[in-house]
Amino acid sequence: MTDAAAPSATLYLPCRLAPTPAFYHALAAHRGPVVICCAERFDKRCKAAHRFVIADTRGPLDLTVPIAKPYGRTWAATRLSTHGTWWETIPAALESAYGRTPFFEFYAPDLLPLLSDPARFDSVGALNAAVDSFVRRALDLTDVDVSYSFDPALRPTEPAGFELAPYWQVRADRLGFIPGLSILDSIFNLGPEARLLL
């Protein structure tokens, strides 16, 4: 007979940049340790490792952190590009999209510096770990047993099967509710209440 209160086995999640709420639903609902696999094998088709979607003034907008060639074998070995001006474009896009939301001014000082300096992180995996740490603090998920692994042998599972219920979005009167956005959308729109949706 098993104990119903016993913790679950370790949940291995992939390395994602500001992922959708499904990622944090899986993390919050899991009763055992969670490992975020920052050394997941590099796959250029996996855009979610360095791209996230926000709600701009005209609808969904993809924001991409470019990666440098030659690519590494894992996301932990894949460097952020220092070409272009993504470190200016992404913070400006976030401010344009969410500057009027109730909680942008509260969270922006902690988040925007993470996305404003390509030399601050040595890899996609390191950037994603830092953004994840910010998100978990914002959602008050610091009590969840989360660690980051740079072991390329681990095989994470993509969270699925969770759809966030519609919530208040700053432009819903014009655009309607936009599903499938980054967790940042609910954080800027709802603040600490965003956790209740998970």
Short mmCIF file of C-alpha atoms in Angstrom, two decimals, residues 15 29 35-36 50 68 85 94 109 111 121 128 141 147 154 163 184 186:
data_model
loop_
_atom_site.label_atom_id
_atom_site.label_comp_id
_atom_site.label_asym_id
_atom_site.label_seq_id
_atom_site.Cartn_x
_atom_site.Cartn_y
_atom_site.Cartn_z
CA CYS A 15 14.94 24.73 -20.64
CA ALA A 29 1.22 21.03 -9.13
CA VAL A 35 14.70 19.73 -12.15
CA ILE A 36 14.94 22.22 -14.99
CA HIS A 50 15.02 31.35 -26.75
CA ALA A 68 25.38 32.78 -31.72
CA THR A 85 20.17 45.19 -30.66
CA LEU A 94 7.88 44.67 -23.01
CA PRO A 109 13.23 46.54 -12.31
CA LEU A 111 13.15 41.43 -15.04
CA PHE A 121 24.92 35.32 -19.27
CA ASN A 128 16.57 30.89 -18.95
CA LEU A 141 6.64 29.55 -6.04
CA SER A 147 16.99 22.92 -9.08
CA LEU A 154 18.70 14.10 -18.54
CA GLU A 163 -5.12 25.69 -20.60
CA LEU A 184 4.93 37.27 -18.13
CA SER A 186 -0.35 37.13 -16.47
#
